[in-house]
Amino acid sequence: MGDTVSGKGPNPIQILAALGVAIQCFELRDSDQHRRELHPAIRSLLLHPEQPGLTLMAITHPDDQALLEAHLKGLEAATPKGKVYTHDLRLKDAQDQWRWFELHHMWIDPVPDAPEIRIYGAIQEITARKEIELAAIEEARLYRRIFEDSPIGIAIGKPDSRYDRVNKALCDIVGYEWYPGIMLDLVKHTHPDDLPANLALIERQLRHKIAYAEFEKRYIRTDGEIRWMHMYGHTIYNDQGEIEYGVMMSLDITAWKALEAERLLSTTERERLIQELEGRNAEMERFIYTVSHDLKSPLITVQGFLGYLETDIASGRTDRVSRDIEHISQAISRMNVLLQDLLELSRVGRLVNPYEWISLDFIVMEAVQNVIGRIDRINAILNVRNGMPTVYVDRQRIVEVFQNLLDNALKFMGDQTVPYIEIGADETETEVICFVRDNGMGIEPRYHEKIFGLFERLDPQTDGTGIGLALIRRIVETHNGRVWVESDGQNHGSTFYFTLPRKEPSHASNER
Amino acid sequence: MPPTKGSPVVVLLVEDNMAHAELVIRSLEDHGVVNQIVHLQDGESALAYMRRQGIYANPESSPRPDVILLDLRLPRVDGLEVLKEIKAEPTLATIPVVMLTTSHAEEDITRAYAHHVNSYLVKPIDFEKFRELMKSLGFYWLIWNERLDGSHDDSDRGG
């Protein structure tokens, strides 16, 4: 028992050839023998001295003992003829070193001159190869873990396929449950706006063999949410220099994009506010300047003619006295009107009456009532359109606008013998355009903008403070509208237009 | 005291405020430094006058002024614009222009000088100071200041 093959049975060299084993080849009498004692061939291979009770199991690495047990069980079972069992396991040598062996066993039909021999075996040391193999397996495991568990989305694709291998992070990004081997068509999840640029880039990468590219794009997740990506793409070539794989790493920058957008918005919003404030300041400065200038004028008049009044009385020039007094009283009343108008102007925007829905018919009617006396006095023909639209406005202010425009039309009739005033309103999709048209003296185009300035007057002969049109502009602008004039010039009449928005302005409340 | 030069002394006053115009005219007349004061109420007429356009075509009735007293805020064409136009025309640029205004604004003063105003005066509110200023103004520009005889310019322009 335990003898090497002698003259009986098949040629061991043939068996070795059949097993593909070149060295350290042994023949075993039966499987049970392994459990009872270490086969001399294995023992001598490992340089163990002969000792009773030393078994194969005893020198097998604890981690591999289960494997050996299964191996032996396989042998002990009635296995089919010719079946080869092969297992790798670690055995301890005489120096207590673990060495890797490949174990082969083959169950055979009994041969007449050695019917007890049923199993042939071979054992081959593979320590060096096994270590390389294990290192390769570890390497592969590491790269698979890096790919699968990376917090950055990774997709690996081949140039001829639209499906990419994807990792867990990318599955999270586009909204899929990950499983090993999952393939996704990422083009389908790319934002349509980003797709052309994305496809063009892939095309360029393929055609010009661009090794690396970085860009930003959006994925649309399965639940519809849009995710912003910073993409890093690179290509992997084979030995022939052909593109084998395309690798795309996607960093989710959605949160960062949102922050950036917010910051951008707050910056532009802040700049807008600063500009608005600067504009207001400049306007205020101009306002104070014009006001102080215009308030000073009557003071000079009053002081001047008080002085002359004194000298005229002293020198007995009584003919001049009444004229001096007239100048003084005119200057004072002018100052009074000026202050009243200024007060009125300052109220616009500061004192806001409740906004209400009201027909322009009523507003115009009210304005006309306030100037009806003057219309009659100059025998003007007034044509007011019926059925004008309803608007959401500060009623009292808009009455003021129409009244001021009527005032102006009446005041600047010139030498028109048939004074005619028309009032109406047209609707567009977004606004109501009101107009007051006259056939009076008209306004030359170069003054069309100037007249809306504070204290601007075209005609020194007409009374007025030059506040009226500035006031109208203030009121219309607080209603988010615009005001302008159209006139073909001197003696061609003029039409004043102003717009009112068709929906409720956002600040339509009782703010102060 | 009548002016001593050969030609009569003419002042062009451009002022939209009638009361102010009267104060200026009376003050100047009180001191007897002028022969004639032409008063216009807006910038447009002032330019038309200087250019002898329309109703101002006749040099007899619209003589060339020796000095122009110009208000800043004027209807239609404002004082600064009038100043700019006058100083841009070689035949008119030699006429002294005195800004006579209520504005102390730095911006107005700077712009007036930038457009070659000869003097910038702010109307005092106080009556005595007003009269004093008008007196000084009259003496300075019309008596002490050597005037350029404008008649040559007139003939050059051919009326």
XYZ file of C-alpha atoms in Angstrom:
671
model
C 0.000 0.000 0.000
C 1.190 3.461 -0.811
C 3.524 2.063 -3.437
C 4.195 3.864 -6.600
C 2.805 2.309 -9.677
C 4.828 -0.736 -10.692
C 4.068 -2.975 -13.583
C 0.371 -3.140 -12.797
C -2.362 -0.819 -14.197
C -2.078 2.018 -16.670
C 1.213 3.722 -17.357
C 1.528 6.598 -14.827
C 3.137 8.795 -17.455
C 0.004 8.451 -19.537
C -2.112 9.380 -16.526
C 0.049 12.390 -15.870
C -0.286 13.445 -19.454
C -4.051 13.015 -19.202
C -4.098 15.214 -16.081
C -1.815 17.808 -17.602
C 0.621 17.521 -14.737
C 4.315 17.497 -15.399
C 5.912 17.064 -12.026
C 5.472 15.424 -8.648
C 3.035 12.851 -9.674
C 1.594 10.172 -7.374
C -0.812 7.429 -7.462
C -3.213 6.751 -4.585
C -4.701 3.406 -3.693
C -8.041 4.749 -2.453
C -9.512 7.884 -0.980
C -9.829 6.539 2.495
C -6.093 6.280 2.709
C -5.871 10.114 2.856
C -7.750 10.180 6.105
C -5.571 7.492 7.685
C -2.110 8.619 6.723
C -0.197 11.111 4.637
C 0.660 9.644 1.299
C 4.395 9.043 1.113
C 4.676 10.941 -2.151
C 3.217 14.104 -0.572
C 5.202 13.570 2.585
C 8.476 13.324 0.701
C 7.535 16.351 -1.434
C 7.107 18.409 1.712
C 10.145 16.794 3.369
C 8.147 15.695 6.400
C 9.743 12.861 8.337
C 7.730 9.656 8.593
C 5.572 9.825 11.700
C 2.463 7.938 12.672
C -0.819 9.796 12.664
C 0.337 12.547 10.255
C -2.533 13.029 7.813
C -3.147 15.298 4.819
C -5.800 17.148 6.809
C -3.249 17.832 9.568
C -0.887 19.725 7.284
C -3.673 21.557 5.396
C -4.151 25.284 6.063
C -7.159 25.763 8.386
C -8.832 28.014 5.786
C -8.541 25.267 3.182
C -9.608 22.301 5.343
C -13.274 22.618 4.369
C -12.241 22.600 0.768
C -10.170 19.462 1.312
C -13.064 17.803 3.110
C -15.334 18.506 0.148
C -12.644 17.244 -2.167
C -12.327 13.964 -0.277
C -16.092 13.568 -0.022
C -16.267 13.952 -3.763
C -13.752 11.165 -4.134
C -15.507 8.856 -1.658
C -18.821 9.225 -3.415
C -19.412 6.971 -6.328
C -18.093 9.350 -8.875
C -18.456 8.950 -12.582
C -15.604 7.403 -14.473
C -12.907 9.683 -15.658
C -14.019 12.618 -13.529
C -11.120 14.801 -12.445
C -11.179 16.770 -9.208
C -8.879 19.741 -9.004
C -8.426 22.032 -6.021
C -5.882 24.591 -4.870
C -4.898 24.474 -1.233
C -2.105 25.373 1.147
C 0.015 22.680 2.771
C 2.581 23.058 5.489
C 6.121 21.891 4.732
C 8.721 20.647 7.220
C 9.851 24.241 7.851
C 6.254 25.196 8.783
C 5.927 27.280 5.597
C 2.613 27.330 3.831
C 2.942 26.440 0.178
C 0.313 26.364 -2.524
C -0.486 23.088 -4.247
C -2.815 22.084 -6.995
C -4.443 18.757 -6.142
C -5.759 16.508 -8.897
C -7.636 13.241 -8.420
C -9.238 10.956 -10.914
C -11.625 8.080 -10.223
C -10.959 5.086 -12.500
C -12.422 1.707 -13.322
C -10.557 -1.138 -11.603
C -7.903 -2.857 -13.685
C -7.632 -6.686 -13.458
C -4.123 -6.912 -12.001
C -4.738 -4.154 -9.386
C -8.443 -4.083 -8.663
C -7.918 -2.198 -5.371
C -6.559 0.873 -7.133
C -9.526 3.066 -7.931
C -8.070 6.544 -7.749
C -5.066 8.210 -9.277
C -3.791 11.461 -7.990
C -1.237 14.125 -8.739
C -0.036 17.056 -6.797
C 1.822 20.069 -8.131
C 3.305 23.013 -6.331
C 1.977 26.335 -7.655
C 3.095 28.786 -4.961
C 4.738 31.282 -7.322
C 1.865 31.309 -9.853
C -0.745 31.421 -7.082
C 0.817 34.482 -5.503
C 0.711 36.358 -8.796
C -2.862 35.225 -9.345
C -3.927 36.309 -5.868
C -2.292 39.684 -6.311
C -4.151 40.088 -9.627
C -7.437 39.133 -7.979
C -6.817 41.635 -5.194
C -5.967 44.309 -7.739
C -9.149 43.602 -9.700
C -11.198 43.641 -6.510
C -9.697 46.998 -5.541
C -10.480 48.576 -8.917
C -13.989 47.152 -8.888
C -14.550 48.648 -5.433
C -13.144 51.998 -6.579
C -15.492 51.958 -9.558
C -18.570 50.740 -7.738
C -18.259 52.666 -4.476
C -16.789 55.956 -5.753
C -18.778 58.994 -4.635
C -18.260 60.365 -8.136
C -20.513 58.966 -10.851
C -18.599 56.829 -13.316
C -19.765 55.471 -16.644
C -17.666 53.245 -18.863
C -18.732 52.744 -22.435
C -17.532 51.265 -25.668
C -17.490 53.361 -28.831
C -19.969 51.100 -30.607
C -22.553 50.888 -27.819
C -24.958 53.413 -26.414
C -25.118 51.540 -23.112
C -22.575 52.277 -20.408
C -21.511 50.365 -17.336
C -22.336 52.676 -14.445
C -21.513 52.785 -10.766
C -23.726 53.339 -7.739
C -23.146 57.091 -7.571
C -24.225 57.576 -11.177
C -27.276 55.392 -10.594
C -28.163 57.688 -7.679
C -27.700 60.727 -9.908
C -30.034 59.498 -12.653
C -32.362 57.700 -10.249
C -31.800 53.964 -10.703
C -31.344 51.116 -8.231
C -27.837 49.818 -8.757
C -27.034 46.120 -9.334
C -23.809 44.522 -10.579
C -23.597 44.715 -14.331
C -26.286 47.390 -14.771
C -26.015 49.203 -18.115
C -27.685 52.551 -18.838
C -28.360 54.629 -21.928
C -27.220 57.987 -20.527
C -28.051 59.967 -23.654
C -31.674 59.350 -22.728
C -31.145 61.098 -19.392
C -29.220 64.087 -20.688
C -31.028 67.456 -20.654
C -32.217 68.127 -24.230
C -30.561 71.570 -24.183
C -27.193 69.999 -23.381
C -27.493 67.028 -25.699
C -26.252 68.539 -28.990
C -23.084 69.889 -27.374
C -22.633 66.628 -25.499
C -22.995 64.470 -28.619
C -20.747 66.778 -30.606
C -18.096 66.449 -27.930
C -18.303 62.640 -27.968
C -18.100 62.729 -31.744
C -15.012 64.953 -31.612
C -13.474 62.723 -28.976
C -13.943 59.681 -31.192
C -12.892 61.288 -34.444
C -9.892 63.241 -33.234
C -9.002 60.800 -30.465
C -9.136 63.504 -27.821
C -7.759 61.912 -24.677
C -9.409 64.195 -22.131
C -12.282 66.661 -21.913
C -14.070 68.546 -19.168
C -17.500 70.079 -19.467
C -20.759 70.745 -17.677
C -24.136 69.292 -18.434
C -27.457 68.380 -16.873
C -29.004 64.981 -16.303
C -32.729 64.657 -15.859
C -33.403 62.144 -13.128
C -36.146 59.544 -13.493
C -38.243 61.616 -11.050
C -37.798 64.676 -13.255
C -35.304 66.507 -11.062
C -32.487 68.242 -12.921
C -28.954 67.526 -11.743
C -25.986 69.629 -12.821
C -22.798 67.691 -13.593
C -19.211 68.619 -13.972
C -17.965 65.945 -16.360
C -14.450 64.581 -16.773
C -14.168 62.354 -19.811
C -11.186 60.342 -20.961
C -10.549 57.564 -23.445
C -8.725 54.284 -23.113
C -6.830 52.938 -26.148
C -5.820 49.429 -27.087
C -2.353 48.486 -28.316
C -3.311 49.376 -31.877
C -4.145 52.905 -30.742
C -7.878 52.447 -31.242
C -10.352 53.716 -28.724
C -11.485 50.818 -26.608
C -13.367 52.542 -23.806
C -14.680 55.933 -22.952
C -14.745 56.781 -19.252
C -16.955 59.590 -17.983
C -16.753 60.793 -14.404
C -19.634 63.016 -13.250
C -19.377 65.228 -10.211
C -22.797 66.371 -9.006
C -22.581 70.174 -8.732
C -26.308 70.872 -8.464
C -26.061 72.386 -4.992
C -23.080 74.476 -5.981
C -24.882 75.697 -9.119
C -27.878 76.741 -7.050
C -25.612 78.677 -4.688
C -23.859 80.317 -7.589
C -27.171 81.316 -9.161
C -28.321 82.724 -5.843
C -25.128 84.669 -5.408
C -25.362 85.976 -8.948
C -28.962 86.986 -8.393
C -28.223 88.713 -5.127
C -25.310 90.534 -6.759
C -27.385 91.801 -9.665
C -30.246 92.584 -7.307
C -27.903 94.537 -5.063
C -26.446 96.386 -8.040
C -29.939 97.182 -9.263
C -30.892 98.555 -5.848
C -27.720 100.614 -5.645
C -28.405 102.041 -9.081
C -31.981 102.791 -8.176
C -30.825 104.496 -4.997
C -28.223 106.513 -6.866
C -30.873 107.510 -9.366
C -33.188 108.595 -6.565
C -30.403 110.548 -4.901
C -29.562 112.363 -8.105
C -33.243 113.061 -8.654
C -33.542 114.359 -5.104
C -30.511 116.591 -5.569
C -31.913 118.014 -8.781
C -35.231 118.459 -7.059
C -33.800 120.346 -4.082
C -31.734 122.477 -6.411
C -34.666 123.436 -8.638
C -36.927 124.021 -5.676
C -34.471 126.278 -3.879
C -33.833 128.136 -7.101
C -37.507 128.673 -7.822
C -38.380 129.598 -4.263
C -35.602 132.177 -4.174
C -36.975 134.060 -7.172
C -40.123 135.405 -5.497
C -38.079 136.346 -2.423
C -35.809 138.507 -4.533
C -38.888 140.121 -6.079
C -40.491 140.795 -2.693
C -37.306 142.229 -1.169
C -36.511 144.243 -4.284
C -39.892 145.901 -4.601
C -40.160 146.473 -0.850
C -36.954 148.430 -1.249
C -38.309 150.389 -4.199
C -41.615 150.890 -2.387
C -39.704 152.640 0.372
C -37.693 154.859 -1.979
C -40.759 155.603 -4.131
C -42.765 156.672 -1.096
C -39.840 158.737 0.198
C -39.367 160.447 -3.145
C -43.089 160.941 -3.642
C -43.287 158.708 -6.737
C -46.812 157.578 -5.843
C -47.364 156.536 -9.468
C -44.948 153.708 -8.879
C -46.218 152.582 -5.478
C -49.161 150.494 -6.676
C -46.967 148.729 -9.220
C -44.400 147.909 -6.524
C -47.139 146.464 -4.337
C -48.559 144.491 -7.214
C -45.175 142.865 -7.859
C -44.853 141.999 -4.195
C -48.307 140.461 -3.936
C -47.858 138.542 -7.181
C -44.556 137.119 -5.974
C -46.140 136.073 -2.700
C -49.086 134.361 -4.330
C -46.751 132.694 -6.778
C -44.738 131.404 -3.879
C -47.944 130.119 -2.316
C -48.939 128.242 -5.478
C -45.442 126.891 -5.790
C -45.475 125.540 -2.247
C -48.910 124.002 -2.736
C -47.867 122.306 -5.957
C -44.672 121.036 -4.356
C -46.635 119.642 -1.463
C -48.939 117.918 -3.914
C -45.982 116.476 -5.797
C -44.415 115.173 -2.606
C -47.673 113.455 -1.702
C -47.637 111.332 -4.841
C -46.007 108.050 -3.984
C -46.045 108.916 -0.286
C -49.768 109.082 0.271
C -51.454 106.332 -1.656
C -55.198 105.985 -1.628
C -56.677 102.506 -1.825
C -56.585 101.184 -5.398
C -59.899 100.223 -6.892
C -61.377 98.844 -10.072
C -63.147 101.708 -11.762
C -64.280 102.604 -15.257
C -62.270 105.344 -16.945
C -65.685 106.816 -17.915
C -66.262 107.843 -14.290
C -62.734 109.126 -13.804
C -62.881 111.322 -16.911
C -66.349 112.543 -15.969
C -65.061 113.676 -12.590
C -62.065 115.438 -14.137
C -64.275 117.209 -16.679
C -66.627 118.403 -13.921
C -63.702 120.156 -12.245
C -62.838 122.238 -15.325
C -66.254 122.551 -16.939
C -66.333 126.301 -16.214
C -63.189 126.934 -18.183
C -64.310 124.708 -21.034
C -67.451 126.807 -21.327
C -65.541 130.052 -21.059
C -63.457 129.408 -24.154
C -66.293 127.591 -25.901
C -64.280 124.453 -26.386
C -65.779 121.353 -27.966
C -65.180 118.353 -25.738
C -65.395 114.864 -27.163
C -65.187 112.085 -24.576
C -65.330 108.500 -25.812
C -67.867 106.155 -24.276
C -67.308 102.730 -22.821
C -63.666 103.169 -21.885
C -62.017 100.213 -20.084
C -62.040 99.615 -16.369
C -58.715 100.124 -14.619
C -57.237 99.321 -11.208
C -55.945 102.651 -9.951
C -55.735 105.245 -7.233
C -58.883 106.943 -8.467
C -58.207 110.409 -7.094
C -54.721 110.543 -8.623
C -55.851 109.510 -12.079
C -58.628 112.127 -11.917
C -55.819 114.599 -11.195
C -53.892 113.390 -14.237
C -56.861 113.924 -16.573
C -57.645 117.254 -14.935
C -54.089 118.496 -15.332
C -54.003 117.395 -18.969
C -57.348 119.138 -19.575
C -55.968 122.249 -17.842
C -52.969 122.221 -20.137
C -55.076 121.688 -23.247
C -57.266 124.648 -22.283
C -54.326 126.821 -21.287
C -52.347 126.273 -24.467
C -55.123 126.647 -27.032
C -53.226 129.570 -28.568
C -55.300 131.527 -31.053
C -57.387 128.510 -32.013
C -60.859 129.754 -32.901
C -62.505 126.328 -32.648
C -60.940 124.760 -29.539
C -61.429 121.013 -29.583
C -60.437 118.444 -26.967
C -60.809 114.688 -27.294
C -60.402 112.151 -24.496
C -60.239 108.403 -24.992
C -58.511 105.162 -24.144
C -57.340 102.140 -26.136
C -56.550 98.693 -24.866
C -53.614 96.501 -25.775
C -52.828 93.071 -24.380
C -50.825 94.439 -21.479
C -51.966 98.004 -20.919
C -54.568 100.684 -21.332
C -53.386 103.731 -23.286
C -55.255 106.915 -22.312
C -55.003 110.085 -24.324
C -56.028 113.736 -24.224
C -55.873 115.381 -27.635
C -56.235 119.056 -28.494
C -55.962 121.264 -31.546
C -54.122 123.993 -29.675
C -50.685 125.523 -30.113
C -48.776 122.240 -30.103
C -45.263 121.503 -28.925
C -42.135 121.327 -31.020
C -40.521 117.876 -30.987
C -37.344 119.081 -29.289
C -39.344 119.994 -26.173
C -41.282 116.718 -25.973
C -39.032 115.319 -23.256
C -38.128 118.580 -21.538
C -41.681 119.592 -20.646
C -42.004 116.744 -18.149
C -39.139 118.136 -16.073
C -39.823 119.982 -12.839
C -40.385 123.764 -13.213
C -39.962 123.525 -16.967
C -42.136 126.026 -18.786
C -42.130 126.749 -22.477
C -43.973 130.008 -22.329
C -43.000 132.624 -19.738
C -46.247 134.505 -20.468
C -48.544 131.780 -19.224
C -48.985 131.422 -15.529
C -48.095 128.145 -13.883
C -45.325 126.710 -11.845
C -44.019 124.111 -14.275
C -44.995 121.370 -11.852
C -48.136 120.054 -13.603
C -46.541 117.659 -16.078
C -43.901 116.586 -13.566
C -46.772 115.717 -11.243
C -48.538 113.748 -13.976
C -45.388 111.807 -14.663
C -44.957 111.028 -10.962
C -48.539 109.745 -10.689
C -48.371 107.654 -13.862
C -45.039 106.170 -12.855
C -46.344 105.155 -9.435
C -49.003 103.275 -11.411
C -46.203 101.555 -13.360
C -47.193 103.414 -16.507
C -45.501 105.739 -18.988
C -46.392 109.220 -20.206
C -45.407 110.983 -23.405
C -46.589 113.589 -25.857
C -47.020 113.533 -29.595
C -47.286 116.742 -31.567
C -46.363 117.811 -35.051
C -45.142 121.084 -33.651
C -46.273 124.664 -33.518
C -50.028 125.095 -34.083
C -50.611 121.443 -34.891
C -52.180 120.529 -31.573
C -50.824 117.901 -29.253
C -51.826 114.554 -27.820
C -50.708 113.481 -24.375
C -50.648 109.729 -23.792
C -50.255 107.761 -20.624
C -50.492 104.063 -19.945
C -51.949 102.088 -17.096
C -51.203 98.409 -16.647
C -54.127 96.024 -17.084
C -53.433 93.947 -14.015
C -53.168 94.875 -10.377
C -49.857 96.533 -9.560
C -47.897 94.707 -6.864
C -47.853 97.670 -4.503
C -51.573 98.358 -4.771
C -52.215 98.737 -1.079
C -52.505 101.379 1.582
C -48.784 101.756 2.040
C -47.360 104.978 3.299
C -23.682 159.866 -16.146
C -23.930 159.162 -19.864
C -21.437 156.765 -21.453
C -18.451 158.446 -22.963
C -17.871 156.179 -25.942
C -19.060 157.114 -29.386
C -21.776 154.494 -29.727
C -24.690 154.216 -27.273
C -24.335 151.597 -24.543
C -26.733 148.701 -25.078
C -27.474 145.925 -22.587
C -29.321 142.756 -23.563
C -31.186 141.296 -20.619
C -32.492 137.769 -21.033
C -34.815 137.105 -18.093
C -38.126 135.221 -17.962
C -39.176 136.644 -14.623
C -40.840 139.980 -15.337
C -40.429 141.271 -11.793
C -36.736 140.449 -11.765
C -36.298 142.068 -15.141
C -37.906 145.223 -13.819
C -35.655 145.209 -10.744
C -32.558 144.867 -12.905
C -33.666 147.540 -15.354
C -34.599 150.017 -12.620
C -31.332 149.449 -10.777
C -29.263 149.967 -13.915
C -31.246 153.052 -14.873
C -30.868 154.483 -11.354
C -27.133 154.532 -11.869
C -27.334 155.923 -15.400
C -24.809 153.605 -16.938
C -26.795 152.529 -19.980
C -28.484 154.111 -22.967
C -30.658 151.191 -23.902
C -31.785 147.937 -22.314
C -33.267 145.252 -24.514
C -35.276 142.753 -22.504
C -36.089 139.291 -23.912
C -37.870 136.566 -22.011
C -36.502 133.327 -23.386
C -33.373 131.786 -24.827
C -34.812 131.238 -28.256
C -35.575 134.925 -28.785
C -32.160 135.834 -27.375
C -30.435 133.705 -30.019
C -32.718 135.044 -32.752
C -31.871 138.585 -31.618
C -28.132 137.954 -31.592
C -28.311 136.377 -35.024
C -30.560 139.132 -36.370
C -33.196 136.672 -37.373
C -36.890 137.298 -38.013
C -38.237 140.382 -36.251
C -34.713 141.249 -35.056
C -33.291 141.654 -38.567
C -33.049 145.445 -38.383
C -29.767 146.631 -36.744
C -31.380 150.008 -35.996
C -34.065 148.590 -33.743
C -32.003 145.579 -32.648
C -28.555 146.997 -31.850
C -25.637 144.765 -30.950
C -25.339 144.673 -27.129
C -22.215 145.721 -25.231
C -22.954 143.182 -22.564
C -25.452 140.334 -22.201
C -27.076 139.642 -18.831
C -28.259 136.063 -19.010
C -30.500 134.143 -16.638
C -29.696 130.453 -16.328
C -33.117 128.866 -16.242
C -35.021 130.062 -19.275
C -37.954 128.661 -21.161
C -37.344 126.815 -24.445
C -33.591 127.280 -24.724
C -31.909 127.607 -21.338
C -29.220 130.151 -20.448
C -26.329 127.734 -20.709
C -27.350 126.746 -24.226
C -27.596 130.424 -25.229
C -24.130 131.007 -23.776
C -22.729 128.031 -25.658
C -24.198 129.198 -28.986
C -22.983 132.762 -28.563
C -19.454 131.718 -27.625
C -19.369 129.301 -30.540
C -19.976 132.069 -33.085
C -16.802 134.088 -33.703
C -18.692 137.327 -34.438
C -20.638 137.052 -31.151
C -18.040 135.440 -28.912
C -16.376 138.775 -28.147
C -19.466 140.159 -26.404
C -19.150 139.805 -22.629
C -21.786 137.490 -21.186
C -22.670 137.833 -17.517
C -24.720 135.068 -15.918
C -27.274 136.600 -13.588
C -29.052 133.845 -11.756
C -30.384 132.599 -8.439
C -28.355 129.401 -8.678
C -25.380 128.786 -6.425
C -25.052 125.246 -7.777
C -21.464 124.203 -8.306
C -22.481 122.342 -11.449
C -24.012 125.477 -13.005
C -21.003 127.620 -12.174
C -18.563 125.061 -13.539
C -20.508 124.574 -16.725
C -20.916 128.295 -17.283
C -17.164 128.875 -17.008
C -16.499 125.832 -19.153
C -18.493 127.595 -21.848
C -16.487 130.776 -21.455
C -18.865 132.924 -19.462
C -17.218 136.255 -18.647
C -18.744 136.569 -15.211
C -21.099 134.612 -12.982
C -23.273 136.575 -10.541
C -25.836 135.291 -8.065
C -28.809 137.570 -7.444
C -28.815 138.655 -3.793
C -32.134 138.441 -1.957
C -31.393 141.604 0.024
C -32.557 144.714 -1.831
C -29.571 146.924 -0.958
C -27.127 144.240 -1.973
C -29.063 143.717 -5.179
C -28.841 147.379 -6.048
C -25.178 147.489 -5.080
C -24.445 144.525 -7.330
C -26.279 146.097 -10.263
C -24.366 149.327 -9.753
C -21.017 147.581 -9.639
C -21.965 145.459 -12.616
C -22.937 148.541 -14.637
C -19.822 150.468 -13.777
C -17.485 147.574 -14.252
C -18.703 146.272 -17.585
C -19.934 149.484 -19.145
C -17.687 152.230 -17.786
C -14.411 150.855 -16.465
C -14.102 147.895 -18.742
C -12.752 148.834 -22.195
C -15.473 147.904 -24.635
C -14.819 146.484 -28.055
C -16.486 148.654 -30.670
C -18.951 146.254 -32.171
C -19.892 148.360 -35.191
C -17.167 146.762 -37.321
C -18.503 143.316 -36.597
C -21.932 144.476 -37.601
C -20.792 145.794 -40.975
C -18.837 142.593 -41.553
C -21.963 140.568 -41.091
C -23.736 142.752 -43.569
C -26.724 143.272 -41.252
